[in-house]
Coordinates of C-alpha atoms in Angstrom, one line a residue:
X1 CA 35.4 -46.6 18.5
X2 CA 32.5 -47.1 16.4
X3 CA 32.8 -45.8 12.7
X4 CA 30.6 -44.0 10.2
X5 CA 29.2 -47.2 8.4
X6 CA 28.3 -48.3 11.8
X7 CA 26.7 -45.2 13.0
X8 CA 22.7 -46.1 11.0
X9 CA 23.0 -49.4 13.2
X10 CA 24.0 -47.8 16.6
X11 CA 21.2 -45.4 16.1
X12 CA 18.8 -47.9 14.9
X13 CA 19.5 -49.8 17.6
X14 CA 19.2 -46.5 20.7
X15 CA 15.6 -45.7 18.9
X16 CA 14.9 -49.5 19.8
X17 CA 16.0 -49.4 23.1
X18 CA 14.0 -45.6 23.6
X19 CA 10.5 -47.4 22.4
X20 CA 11.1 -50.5 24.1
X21 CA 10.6 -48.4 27.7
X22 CA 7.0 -47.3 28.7
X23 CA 7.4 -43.8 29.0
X24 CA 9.3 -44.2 24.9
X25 CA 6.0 -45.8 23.9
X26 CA 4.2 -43.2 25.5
X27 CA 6.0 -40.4 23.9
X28 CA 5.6 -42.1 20.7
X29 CA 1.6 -42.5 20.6
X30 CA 0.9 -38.7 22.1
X31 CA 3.4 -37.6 19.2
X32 CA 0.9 -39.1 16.7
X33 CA -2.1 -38.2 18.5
X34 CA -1.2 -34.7 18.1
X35 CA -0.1 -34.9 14.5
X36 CA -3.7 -37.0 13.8
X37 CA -5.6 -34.0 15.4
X38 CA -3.5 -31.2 13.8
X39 CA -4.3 -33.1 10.3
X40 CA -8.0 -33.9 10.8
X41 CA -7.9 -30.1 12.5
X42 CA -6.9 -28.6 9.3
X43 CA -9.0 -30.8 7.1
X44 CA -12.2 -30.3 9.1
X45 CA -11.7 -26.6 8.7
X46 CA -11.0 -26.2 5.3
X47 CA -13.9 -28.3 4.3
X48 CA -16.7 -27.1 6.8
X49 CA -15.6 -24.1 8.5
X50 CA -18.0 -21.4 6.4
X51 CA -21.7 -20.2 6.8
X52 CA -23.4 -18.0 4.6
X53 CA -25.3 -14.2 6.0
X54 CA -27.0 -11.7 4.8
X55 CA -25.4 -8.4 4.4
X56 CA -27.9 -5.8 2.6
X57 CA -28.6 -7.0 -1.0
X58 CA -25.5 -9.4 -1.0
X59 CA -25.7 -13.5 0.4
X60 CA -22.2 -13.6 1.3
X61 CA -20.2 -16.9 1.8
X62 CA -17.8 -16.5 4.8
X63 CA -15.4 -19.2 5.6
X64 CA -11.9 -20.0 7.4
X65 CA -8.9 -21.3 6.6
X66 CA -5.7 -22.1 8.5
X67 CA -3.0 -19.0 7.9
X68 CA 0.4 -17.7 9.2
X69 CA -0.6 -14.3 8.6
X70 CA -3.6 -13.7 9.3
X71 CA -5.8 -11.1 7.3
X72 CA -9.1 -10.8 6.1
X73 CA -10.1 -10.9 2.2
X74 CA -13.8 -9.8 0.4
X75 CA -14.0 -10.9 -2.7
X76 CA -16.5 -9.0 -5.0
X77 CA -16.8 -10.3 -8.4
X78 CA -16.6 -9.2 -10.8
X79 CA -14.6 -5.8 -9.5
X80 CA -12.0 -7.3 -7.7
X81 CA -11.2 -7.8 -4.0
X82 CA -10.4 -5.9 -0.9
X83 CA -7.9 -6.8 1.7
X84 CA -7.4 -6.1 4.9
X85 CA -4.6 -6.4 7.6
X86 CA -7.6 -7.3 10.2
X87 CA -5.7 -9.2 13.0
X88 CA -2.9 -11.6 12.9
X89 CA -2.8 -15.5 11.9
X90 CA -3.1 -18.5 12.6
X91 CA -6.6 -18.0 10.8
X92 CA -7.5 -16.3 7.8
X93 CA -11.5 -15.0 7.2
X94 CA -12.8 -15.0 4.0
X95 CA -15.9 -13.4 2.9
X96 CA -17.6 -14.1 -0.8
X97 CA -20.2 -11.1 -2.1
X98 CA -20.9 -13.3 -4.7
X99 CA -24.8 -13.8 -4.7
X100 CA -27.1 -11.0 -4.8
X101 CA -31.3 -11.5 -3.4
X102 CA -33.3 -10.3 -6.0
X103 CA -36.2 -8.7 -3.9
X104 CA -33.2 -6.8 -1.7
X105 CA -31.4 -5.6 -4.8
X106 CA -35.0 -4.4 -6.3
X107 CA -36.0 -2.9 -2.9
X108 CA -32.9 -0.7 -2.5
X109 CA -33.2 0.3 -6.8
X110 CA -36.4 1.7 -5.9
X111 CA -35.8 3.5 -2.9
X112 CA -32.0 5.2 -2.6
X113 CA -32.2 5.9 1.1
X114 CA -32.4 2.1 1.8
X115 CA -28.8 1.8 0.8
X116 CA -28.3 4.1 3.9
X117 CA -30.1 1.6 6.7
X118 CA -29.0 -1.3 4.6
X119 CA -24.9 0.1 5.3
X120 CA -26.0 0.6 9.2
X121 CA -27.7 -3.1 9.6
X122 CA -23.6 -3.9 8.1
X123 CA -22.1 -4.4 11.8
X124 CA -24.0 -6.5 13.5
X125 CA -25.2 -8.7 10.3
X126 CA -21.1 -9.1 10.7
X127 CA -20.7 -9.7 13.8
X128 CA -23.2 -12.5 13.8
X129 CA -21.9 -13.7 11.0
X130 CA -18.6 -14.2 12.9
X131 CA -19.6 -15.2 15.8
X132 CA -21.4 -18.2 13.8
X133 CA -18.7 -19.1 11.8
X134 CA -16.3 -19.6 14.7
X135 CA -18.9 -21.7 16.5
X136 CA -18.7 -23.6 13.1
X137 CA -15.1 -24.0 12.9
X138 CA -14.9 -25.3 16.6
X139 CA -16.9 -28.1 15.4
X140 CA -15.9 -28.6 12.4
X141 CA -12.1 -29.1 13.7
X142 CA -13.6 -31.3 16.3
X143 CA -15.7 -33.4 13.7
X144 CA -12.5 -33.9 11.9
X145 CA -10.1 -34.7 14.2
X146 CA -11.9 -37.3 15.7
X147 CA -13.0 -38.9 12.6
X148 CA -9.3 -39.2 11.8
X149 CA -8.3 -40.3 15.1
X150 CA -10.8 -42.9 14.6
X151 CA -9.8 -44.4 11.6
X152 CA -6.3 -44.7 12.8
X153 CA -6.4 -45.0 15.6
X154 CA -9.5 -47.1 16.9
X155 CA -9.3 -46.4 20.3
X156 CA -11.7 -44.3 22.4
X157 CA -8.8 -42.6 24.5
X158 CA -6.7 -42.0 21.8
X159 CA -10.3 -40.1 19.8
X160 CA -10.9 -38.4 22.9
X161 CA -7.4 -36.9 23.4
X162 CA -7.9 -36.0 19.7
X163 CA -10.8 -33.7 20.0
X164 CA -9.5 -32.3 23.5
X165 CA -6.0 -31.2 20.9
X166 CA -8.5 -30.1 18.3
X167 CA -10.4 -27.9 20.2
X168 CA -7.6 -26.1 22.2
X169 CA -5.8 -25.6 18.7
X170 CA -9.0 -23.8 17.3
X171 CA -10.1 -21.8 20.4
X172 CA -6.4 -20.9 20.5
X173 CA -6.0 -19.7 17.4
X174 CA -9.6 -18.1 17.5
X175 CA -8.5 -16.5 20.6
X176 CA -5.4 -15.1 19.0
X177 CA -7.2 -13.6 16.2
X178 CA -9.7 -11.7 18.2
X179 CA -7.2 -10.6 20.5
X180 CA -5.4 -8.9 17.4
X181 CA -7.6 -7.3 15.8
X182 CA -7.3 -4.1 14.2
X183 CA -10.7 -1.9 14.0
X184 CA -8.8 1.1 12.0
X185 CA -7.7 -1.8 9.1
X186 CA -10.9 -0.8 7.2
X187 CA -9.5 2.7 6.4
X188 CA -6.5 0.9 4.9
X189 CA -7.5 -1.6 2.3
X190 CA -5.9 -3.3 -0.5
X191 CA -7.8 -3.5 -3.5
X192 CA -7.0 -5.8 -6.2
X193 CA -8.8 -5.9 -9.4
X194 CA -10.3 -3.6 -12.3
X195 CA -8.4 -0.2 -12.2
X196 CA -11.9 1.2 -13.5
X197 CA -13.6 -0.1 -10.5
X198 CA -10.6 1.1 -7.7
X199 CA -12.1 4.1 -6.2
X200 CA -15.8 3.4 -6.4
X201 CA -14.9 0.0 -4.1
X202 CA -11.8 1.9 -1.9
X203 CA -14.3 4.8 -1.3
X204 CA -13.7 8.1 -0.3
X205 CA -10.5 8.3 1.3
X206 CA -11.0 11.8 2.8
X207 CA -14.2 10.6 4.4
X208 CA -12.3 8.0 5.9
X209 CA -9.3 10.0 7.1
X210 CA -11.5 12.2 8.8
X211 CA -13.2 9.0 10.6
X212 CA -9.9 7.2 11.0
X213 CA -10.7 4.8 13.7
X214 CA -14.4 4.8 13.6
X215 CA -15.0 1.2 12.9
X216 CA -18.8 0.8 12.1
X217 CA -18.6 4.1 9.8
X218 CA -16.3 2.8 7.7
X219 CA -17.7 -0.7 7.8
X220 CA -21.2 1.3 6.8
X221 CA -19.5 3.1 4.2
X222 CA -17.9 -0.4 2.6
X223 CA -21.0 -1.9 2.4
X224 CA -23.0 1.0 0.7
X225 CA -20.0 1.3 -1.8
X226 CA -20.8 -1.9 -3.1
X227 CA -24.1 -1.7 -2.7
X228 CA -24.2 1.4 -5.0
X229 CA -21.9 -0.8 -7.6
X230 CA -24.5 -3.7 -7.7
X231 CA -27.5 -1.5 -7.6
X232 CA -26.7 0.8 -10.5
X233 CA -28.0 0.0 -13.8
X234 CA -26.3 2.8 -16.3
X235 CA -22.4 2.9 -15.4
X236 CA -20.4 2.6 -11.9
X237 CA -20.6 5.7 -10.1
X238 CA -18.1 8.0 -9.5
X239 CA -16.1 8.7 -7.1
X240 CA -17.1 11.7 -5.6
X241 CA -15.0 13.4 -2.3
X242 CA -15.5 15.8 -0.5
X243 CA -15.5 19.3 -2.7
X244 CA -12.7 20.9 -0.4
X245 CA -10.6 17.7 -1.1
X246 CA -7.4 18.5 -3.6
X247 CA -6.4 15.3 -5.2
X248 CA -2.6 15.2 -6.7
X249 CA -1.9 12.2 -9.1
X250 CA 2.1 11.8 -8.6
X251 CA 4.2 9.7 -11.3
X252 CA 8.0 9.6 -12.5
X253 CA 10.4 8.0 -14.8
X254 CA 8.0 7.1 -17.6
X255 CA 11.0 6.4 -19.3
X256 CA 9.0 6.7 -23.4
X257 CA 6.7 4.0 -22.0
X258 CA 3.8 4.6 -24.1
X259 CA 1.0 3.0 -22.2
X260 CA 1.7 5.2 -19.2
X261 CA -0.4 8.1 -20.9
X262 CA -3.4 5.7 -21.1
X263 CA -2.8 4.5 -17.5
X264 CA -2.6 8.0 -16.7
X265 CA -5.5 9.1 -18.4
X266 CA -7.6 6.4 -16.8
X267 CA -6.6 7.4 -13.2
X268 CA -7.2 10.9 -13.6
X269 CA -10.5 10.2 -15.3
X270 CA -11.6 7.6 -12.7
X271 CA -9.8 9.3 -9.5
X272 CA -11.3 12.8 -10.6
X273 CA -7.4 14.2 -10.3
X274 CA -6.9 18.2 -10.3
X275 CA -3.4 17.7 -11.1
X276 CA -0.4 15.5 -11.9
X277 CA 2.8 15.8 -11.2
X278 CA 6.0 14.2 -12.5
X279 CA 9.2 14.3 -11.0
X280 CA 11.4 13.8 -14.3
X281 CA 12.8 11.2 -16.4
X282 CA 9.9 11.2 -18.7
X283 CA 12.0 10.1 -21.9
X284 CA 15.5 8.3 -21.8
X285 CA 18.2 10.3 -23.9
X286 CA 17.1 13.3 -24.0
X287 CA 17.3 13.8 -27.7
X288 CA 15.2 15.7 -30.2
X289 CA 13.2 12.9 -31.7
X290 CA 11.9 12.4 -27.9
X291 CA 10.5 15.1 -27.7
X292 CA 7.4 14.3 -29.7
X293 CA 6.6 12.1 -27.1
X294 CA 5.6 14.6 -24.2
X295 CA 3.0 15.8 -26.4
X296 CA 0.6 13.6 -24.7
X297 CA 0.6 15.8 -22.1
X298 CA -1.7 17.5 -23.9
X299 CA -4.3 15.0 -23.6
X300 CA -4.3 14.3 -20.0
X301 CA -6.8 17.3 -19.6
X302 CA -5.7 18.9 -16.2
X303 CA -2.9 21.0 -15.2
X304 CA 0.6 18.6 -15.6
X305 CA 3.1 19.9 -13.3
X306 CA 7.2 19.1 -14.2
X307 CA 11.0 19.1 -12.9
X308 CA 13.5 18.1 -15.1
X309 CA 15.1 14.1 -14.4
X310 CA 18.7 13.4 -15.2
X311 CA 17.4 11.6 -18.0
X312 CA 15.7 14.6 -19.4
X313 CA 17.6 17.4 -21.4
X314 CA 16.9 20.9 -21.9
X315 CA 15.3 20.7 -25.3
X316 CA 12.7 18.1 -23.3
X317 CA 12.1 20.2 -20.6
X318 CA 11.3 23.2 -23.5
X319 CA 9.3 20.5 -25.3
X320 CA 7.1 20.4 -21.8
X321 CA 6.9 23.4 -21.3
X322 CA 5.0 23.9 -24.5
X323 CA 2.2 21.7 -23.8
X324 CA -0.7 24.1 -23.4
X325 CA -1.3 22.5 -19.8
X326 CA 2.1 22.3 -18.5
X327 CA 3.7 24.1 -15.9
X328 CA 7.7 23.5 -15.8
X329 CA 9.0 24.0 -12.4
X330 CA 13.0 25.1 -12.3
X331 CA 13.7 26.7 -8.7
X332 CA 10.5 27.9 -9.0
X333 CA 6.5 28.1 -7.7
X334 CA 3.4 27.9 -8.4
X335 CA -0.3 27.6 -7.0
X336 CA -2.3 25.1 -8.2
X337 CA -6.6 24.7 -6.8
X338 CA -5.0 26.5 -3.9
X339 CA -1.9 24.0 -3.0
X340 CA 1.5 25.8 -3.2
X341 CA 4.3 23.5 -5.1
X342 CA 7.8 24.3 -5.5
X343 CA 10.3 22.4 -8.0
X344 CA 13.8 22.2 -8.9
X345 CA 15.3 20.3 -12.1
X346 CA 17.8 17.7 -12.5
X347 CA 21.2 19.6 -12.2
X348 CA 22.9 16.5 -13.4
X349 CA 22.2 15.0 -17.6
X350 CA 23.3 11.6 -17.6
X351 CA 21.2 9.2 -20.1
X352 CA 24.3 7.1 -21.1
X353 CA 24.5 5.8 -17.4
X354 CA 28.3 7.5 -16.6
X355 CA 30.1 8.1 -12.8
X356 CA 28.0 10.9 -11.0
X357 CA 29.9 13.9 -12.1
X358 CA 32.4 15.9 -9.8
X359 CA 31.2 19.2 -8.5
X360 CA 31.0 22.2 -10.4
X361 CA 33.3 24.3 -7.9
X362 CA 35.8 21.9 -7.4
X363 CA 34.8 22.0 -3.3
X364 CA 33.6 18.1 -3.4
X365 CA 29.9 19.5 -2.6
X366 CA 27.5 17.1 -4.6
X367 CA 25.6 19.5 -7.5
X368 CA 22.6 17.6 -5.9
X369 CA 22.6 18.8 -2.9
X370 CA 23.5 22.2 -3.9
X371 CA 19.7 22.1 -5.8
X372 CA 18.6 21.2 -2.5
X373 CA 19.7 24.4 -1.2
X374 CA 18.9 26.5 -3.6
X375 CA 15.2 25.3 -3.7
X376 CA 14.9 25.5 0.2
X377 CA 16.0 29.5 0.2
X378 CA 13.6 29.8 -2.9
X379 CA 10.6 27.9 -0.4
X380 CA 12.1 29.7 2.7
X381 CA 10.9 33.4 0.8
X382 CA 7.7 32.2 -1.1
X383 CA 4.3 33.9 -0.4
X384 CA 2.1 31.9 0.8
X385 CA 4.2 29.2 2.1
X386 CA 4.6 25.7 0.2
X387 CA 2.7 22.6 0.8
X388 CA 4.7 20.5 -1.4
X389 CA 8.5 20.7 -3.3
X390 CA 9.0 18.3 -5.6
X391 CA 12.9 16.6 -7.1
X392 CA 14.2 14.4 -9.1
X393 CA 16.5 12.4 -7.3
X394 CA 15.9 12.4 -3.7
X395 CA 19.6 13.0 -2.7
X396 CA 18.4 16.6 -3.5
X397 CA 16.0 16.6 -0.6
X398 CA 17.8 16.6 2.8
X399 CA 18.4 20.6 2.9
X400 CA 14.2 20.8 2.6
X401 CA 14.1 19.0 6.2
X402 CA 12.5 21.1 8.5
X403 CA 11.6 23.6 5.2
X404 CA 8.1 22.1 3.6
X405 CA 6.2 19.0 5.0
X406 CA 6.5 17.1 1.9
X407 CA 8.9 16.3 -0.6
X408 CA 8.0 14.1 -3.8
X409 CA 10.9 12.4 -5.6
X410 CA 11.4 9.4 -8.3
X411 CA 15.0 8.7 -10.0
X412 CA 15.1 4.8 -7.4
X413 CA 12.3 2.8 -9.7
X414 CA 11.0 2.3 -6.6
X415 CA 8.3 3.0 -3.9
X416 CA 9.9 4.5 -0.9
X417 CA 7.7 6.7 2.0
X418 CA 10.1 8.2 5.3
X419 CA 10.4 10.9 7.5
X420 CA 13.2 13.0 6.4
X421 CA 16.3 13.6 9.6
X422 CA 15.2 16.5 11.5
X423 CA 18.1 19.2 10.8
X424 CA 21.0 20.2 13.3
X425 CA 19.7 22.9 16.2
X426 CA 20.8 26.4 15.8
X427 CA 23.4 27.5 18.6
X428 CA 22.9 30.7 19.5
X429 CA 25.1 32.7 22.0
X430 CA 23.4 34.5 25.0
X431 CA 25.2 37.1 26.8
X432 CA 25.5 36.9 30.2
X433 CA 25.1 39.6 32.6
X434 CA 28.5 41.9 33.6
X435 CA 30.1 40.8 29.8
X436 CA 30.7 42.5 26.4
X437 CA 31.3 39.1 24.2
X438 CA 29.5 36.1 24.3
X439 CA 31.6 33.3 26.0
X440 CA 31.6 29.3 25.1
X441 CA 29.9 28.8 28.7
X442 CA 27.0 31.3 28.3
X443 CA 26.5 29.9 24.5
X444 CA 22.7 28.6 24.9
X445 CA 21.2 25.9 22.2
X446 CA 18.1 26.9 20.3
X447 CA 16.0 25.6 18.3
X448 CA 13.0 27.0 16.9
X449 CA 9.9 24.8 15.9
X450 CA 9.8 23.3 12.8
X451 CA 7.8 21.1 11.0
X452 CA 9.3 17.4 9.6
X453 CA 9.1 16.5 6.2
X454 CA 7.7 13.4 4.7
X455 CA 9.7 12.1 1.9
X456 CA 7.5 10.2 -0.8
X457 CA 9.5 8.8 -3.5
X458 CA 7.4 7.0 -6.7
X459 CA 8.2 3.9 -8.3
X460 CA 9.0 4.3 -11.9
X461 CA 5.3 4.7 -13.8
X462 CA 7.0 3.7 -17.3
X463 CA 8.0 0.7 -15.8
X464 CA 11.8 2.0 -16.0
X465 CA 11.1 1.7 -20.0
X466 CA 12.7 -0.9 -21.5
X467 CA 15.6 -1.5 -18.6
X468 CA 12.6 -3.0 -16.9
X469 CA 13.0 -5.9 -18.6
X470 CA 16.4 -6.8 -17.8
X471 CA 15.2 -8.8 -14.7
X472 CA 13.1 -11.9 -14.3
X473 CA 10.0 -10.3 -13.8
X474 CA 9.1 -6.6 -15.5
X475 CA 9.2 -3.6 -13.2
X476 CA 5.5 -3.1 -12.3
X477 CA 3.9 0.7 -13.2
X478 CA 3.4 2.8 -9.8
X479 CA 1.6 5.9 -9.5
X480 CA -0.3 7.5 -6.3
X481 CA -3.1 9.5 -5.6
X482 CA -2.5 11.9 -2.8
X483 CA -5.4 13.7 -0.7
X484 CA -4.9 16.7 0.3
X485 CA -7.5 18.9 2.9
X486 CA -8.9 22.4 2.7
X487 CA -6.0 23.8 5.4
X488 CA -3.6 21.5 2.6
X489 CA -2.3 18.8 4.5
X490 CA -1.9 15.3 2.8
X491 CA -5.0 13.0 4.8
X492 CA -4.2 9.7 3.0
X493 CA -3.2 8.6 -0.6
X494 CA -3.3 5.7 -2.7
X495 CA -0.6 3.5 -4.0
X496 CA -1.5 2.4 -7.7
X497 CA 0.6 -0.8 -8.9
X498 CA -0.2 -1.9 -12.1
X499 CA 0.8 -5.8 -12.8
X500 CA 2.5 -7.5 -16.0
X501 CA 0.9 -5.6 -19.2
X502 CA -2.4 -3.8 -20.4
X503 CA -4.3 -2.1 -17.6
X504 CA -6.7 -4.6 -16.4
X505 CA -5.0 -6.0 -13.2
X506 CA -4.0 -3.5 -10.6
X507 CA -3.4 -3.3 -6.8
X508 CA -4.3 -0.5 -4.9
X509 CA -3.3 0.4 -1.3
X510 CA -5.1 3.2 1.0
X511 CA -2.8 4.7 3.6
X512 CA -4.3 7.0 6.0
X513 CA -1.8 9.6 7.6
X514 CA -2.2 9.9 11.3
X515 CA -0.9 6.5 12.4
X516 CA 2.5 5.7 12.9
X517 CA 5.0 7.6 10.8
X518 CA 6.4 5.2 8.0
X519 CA 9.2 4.1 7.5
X520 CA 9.6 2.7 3.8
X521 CA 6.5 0.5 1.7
X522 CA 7.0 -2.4 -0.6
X523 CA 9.3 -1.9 -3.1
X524 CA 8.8 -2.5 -6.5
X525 CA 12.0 -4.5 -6.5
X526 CA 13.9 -5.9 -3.4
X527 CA 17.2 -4.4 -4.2
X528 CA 17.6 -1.1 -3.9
X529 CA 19.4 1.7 -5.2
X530 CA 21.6 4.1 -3.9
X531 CA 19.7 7.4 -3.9
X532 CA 22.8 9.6 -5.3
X533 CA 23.2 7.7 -8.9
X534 CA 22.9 8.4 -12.3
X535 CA 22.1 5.3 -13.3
X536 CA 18.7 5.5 -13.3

């Protein structure tokens, strides 16, 4: 029986015996064929795989590198970049707006309406672009897995079967992306850089929504965006929707974070908000000295719309509700540039962090959920009917399923989007013919229509105050921008995430409603937290 010191030597001595055969050799050299060509593959495409276009005023670098996901970035210095969830790896296309051609950039200065042939020229200056970069990265994998091969190896055969690998890994994987991609990313992107600079280079999201799919409009639109940026000599422009467009700016938990007023300020400023609303915690205990802190509301300069967090006490809510543009909401409505909200406070005070509290009648019936209730018979008899209800902790918003399509929450510290359960049917009994009662067996199940409810729930914008640093990295800032349409449906909105500190370096991500309904976003942190807690 052999033992374990003897078990390197036995399989020493099997590998032996396996390359002493033909077939082992054989094995052996195609092994490191492959490996040479997927090297030199790799190395020839990061090195030479990238051309340079025209597109409008811009000489843009586009290039490709090797990638598991996939994706397609523009980089536009100095304002940031865009990303886009394009098609899927193993490639990833980058394109650089980094140079602009002076007689272009003057031509489209002096005459505006260039800017509008320049955006429809976009596509197919693209399109050939990518069309010449992939011929380029074909050859540039060939050129360098052969080169490799040839070094190493120093065999023709060998070199040959090199380059055949080469190009069927880089025609694959070129084949995979276009076979992936996604036309309707563009009405999606990511945006990463100045916050100043977010919704000049996002563009007008209502626009977009109303296009969703169109792929050369939005592509057009892109392109004059930043065309406009480049082109303007005073001051970035602003961005300017649709005049029918109703744009919400939702936060929560600030949490006495004092640079979430100047974030705020700056997004409704740059964003052209109507109004904000908060869905509570804005200070942490709830005492008197807090309350000089809510008078910033005062400064925000459009109407601030409030429900009370469990974080938040009475005198704070009074302290709100003194601010010459607030509007407290406690089981209660209001109309605001034509979009009908309805809000419900807190029931439940708990700054110091105890056990959720037992209910009030003794029956076990969570206080939460009883809000819940009592704002969805409040909704149920409002005149005209809501467009939005807004709580606290989102355990209060299962009995508005069915009620209002959208329910905005915070209390989790984190960014959460679902469809609420569709309620229970209605049973109603149907009498049959010949009988006085209604019987079990002629008892008929009905439902009426009813709309579902989309439950948004914000990340904390104060980055949950100073509990946010009690892990490794600081909980980022999170606010959204939500568009709303003349008949006051939500068309898309804007997730705002706001990095580390200051207000320099922000990511912002366009989601367009009419694809697939969601089912949750990134969180701000990966572990979650139950939705009925006072810890928060």
């Amino acid at each position: 029986m052999t033992s374990l010191r003897d078990l390197p030597r036995v399989v020493r001595a099997a590998i032996a015996r396996v390359l002493g055969t033909v077939w082992g050799r054989r094995v052996l050299i195609s092994a490191a064929v492959v490996l040479v060509a997927l090297t030199g593959t790799v190395l020839g495409t990061m090195l030479l795989a990238q051309t340079h276009i025209d597109v409008g005023p811009f000489r843009a670098e586009m290039s490709i590198t090797p990638s598991f996901k996939g994706g397609t970035e523009v980089d536009i210095p100095p304002l940031g970049s865009l990303h886009l969830d394009s098609h899927d790896g193993p490639i990833h296309l980058k394109v650089n707006l980094g140079s602009l051609d002076q007689n272009r950039t003057e031509a489209l200065v002096n005459d505006p309406t260039a800017i509008t042939v320049t955006g429809k020229r976009a596509v197919d200056e693209v399109t050939a672009g990518v069309l010449r970069l992939g011929l380029r990265a074909l050859g540039a994998a060939l050129a360098g897995a052969m080169l490799l091969a040839a070094l190493i190896f120093r065999d023709f055969r060998r070199v040959a079967w090199a380059g055949v690998t080469a190009l069927a890994v880089t025609g694959g994987s070129l084949g995979l992306a276009v076979g992936t991609v996604r036309r309707d990313s563009i009405a999606e992107p990511r945006y990463e850089g100045l916050l100043v600079n977010a919704p000049a280079v996002v563009g007008d999201a209502r626009r977009i929504a109303d296009n969703y799919g169109r792929y050369a409009d939005q592509l057009q639109q892109l392109v004059s965006n930043v065309s406009r940026i480049y082109t303007t000599v005073s001051s970035l422009p602003v961005y300017a929707p649709q005049a029918d467009t109703t744009r919400i700016l939702h936060v929560s938990d600030l949490h006495l974070n004092p640079s979430s007023w100047g974030l705020i300020r700056t997004v409704v400023k740059q964003w052209n908000i109507d109004a904000v609303i908060d869905t509570g915690d804005i200070v942490d205990w709830g005492s008197s000295p807090e309350t000089s802190y809510v008078s910033a509301i005062g400064q925000v300069g459009v109407p601030y719309i409030y429900v009370r967090g469990n974080h938040d006490s009475t005198a704070i809510q009074a302290a709100v509700a003194r601010q010459r543009n607030a509007k407290v909401l406690d089981n209660s409505v209001i109309t605001i540039d034509g979009l009908t909200i309805a809000g419900i406070g807190d029931p439940q005070f708990t700054p110091d962090k105890s056990e959720t509290p037992p209910a009030v009648d003794g029956s076990g019936v969570s206080p939460l959920q009883t809000s819940g209730e009592r704002l969805a018979t409040t909704i149920r008899s409002a005149n005209p009917p809501v467009n939005v209800a807004l709580v606290h902790d989102p355990a209060m918003a299962g009995p508005l399923s069915g009620v209002v399509p959208l329910v905005l929450s915070g209390h989790k510290h984190q960014r959460e989007v679902s469809m609420l359960p569709a309620p229970s049917p209605t049973v109603t009994p149907t009498a049959t013919a010949g009988a006085t009662q209604p019987t079990a067996a002629a008892a008929s199940t009905t439902q009426a229509p009813r709309m579902t409810t989309r439950l948004m729930v914000q990340g904390s914008t104060g980055g949950a105050g100073l509990r946010g640093l009690e892990h490794e990295e600081p909980t980022p800032l999170t606010l959204s921008v939500l568009y709303f349409d003349e008949q006051h449906q939500l068309k898309a909105y804007d997730d705002i995430q706001l990095g580390g500190t200051g207000q320099s370096n922000v990511t912002v991500q366009r989601n367009v409603i009419g694809g697939p309904e969601p089912t949750t976003t990134t969180p701000n942190r990966s572990a979650a937290t139950p939705s009925v807690s006072p810890s928060r």
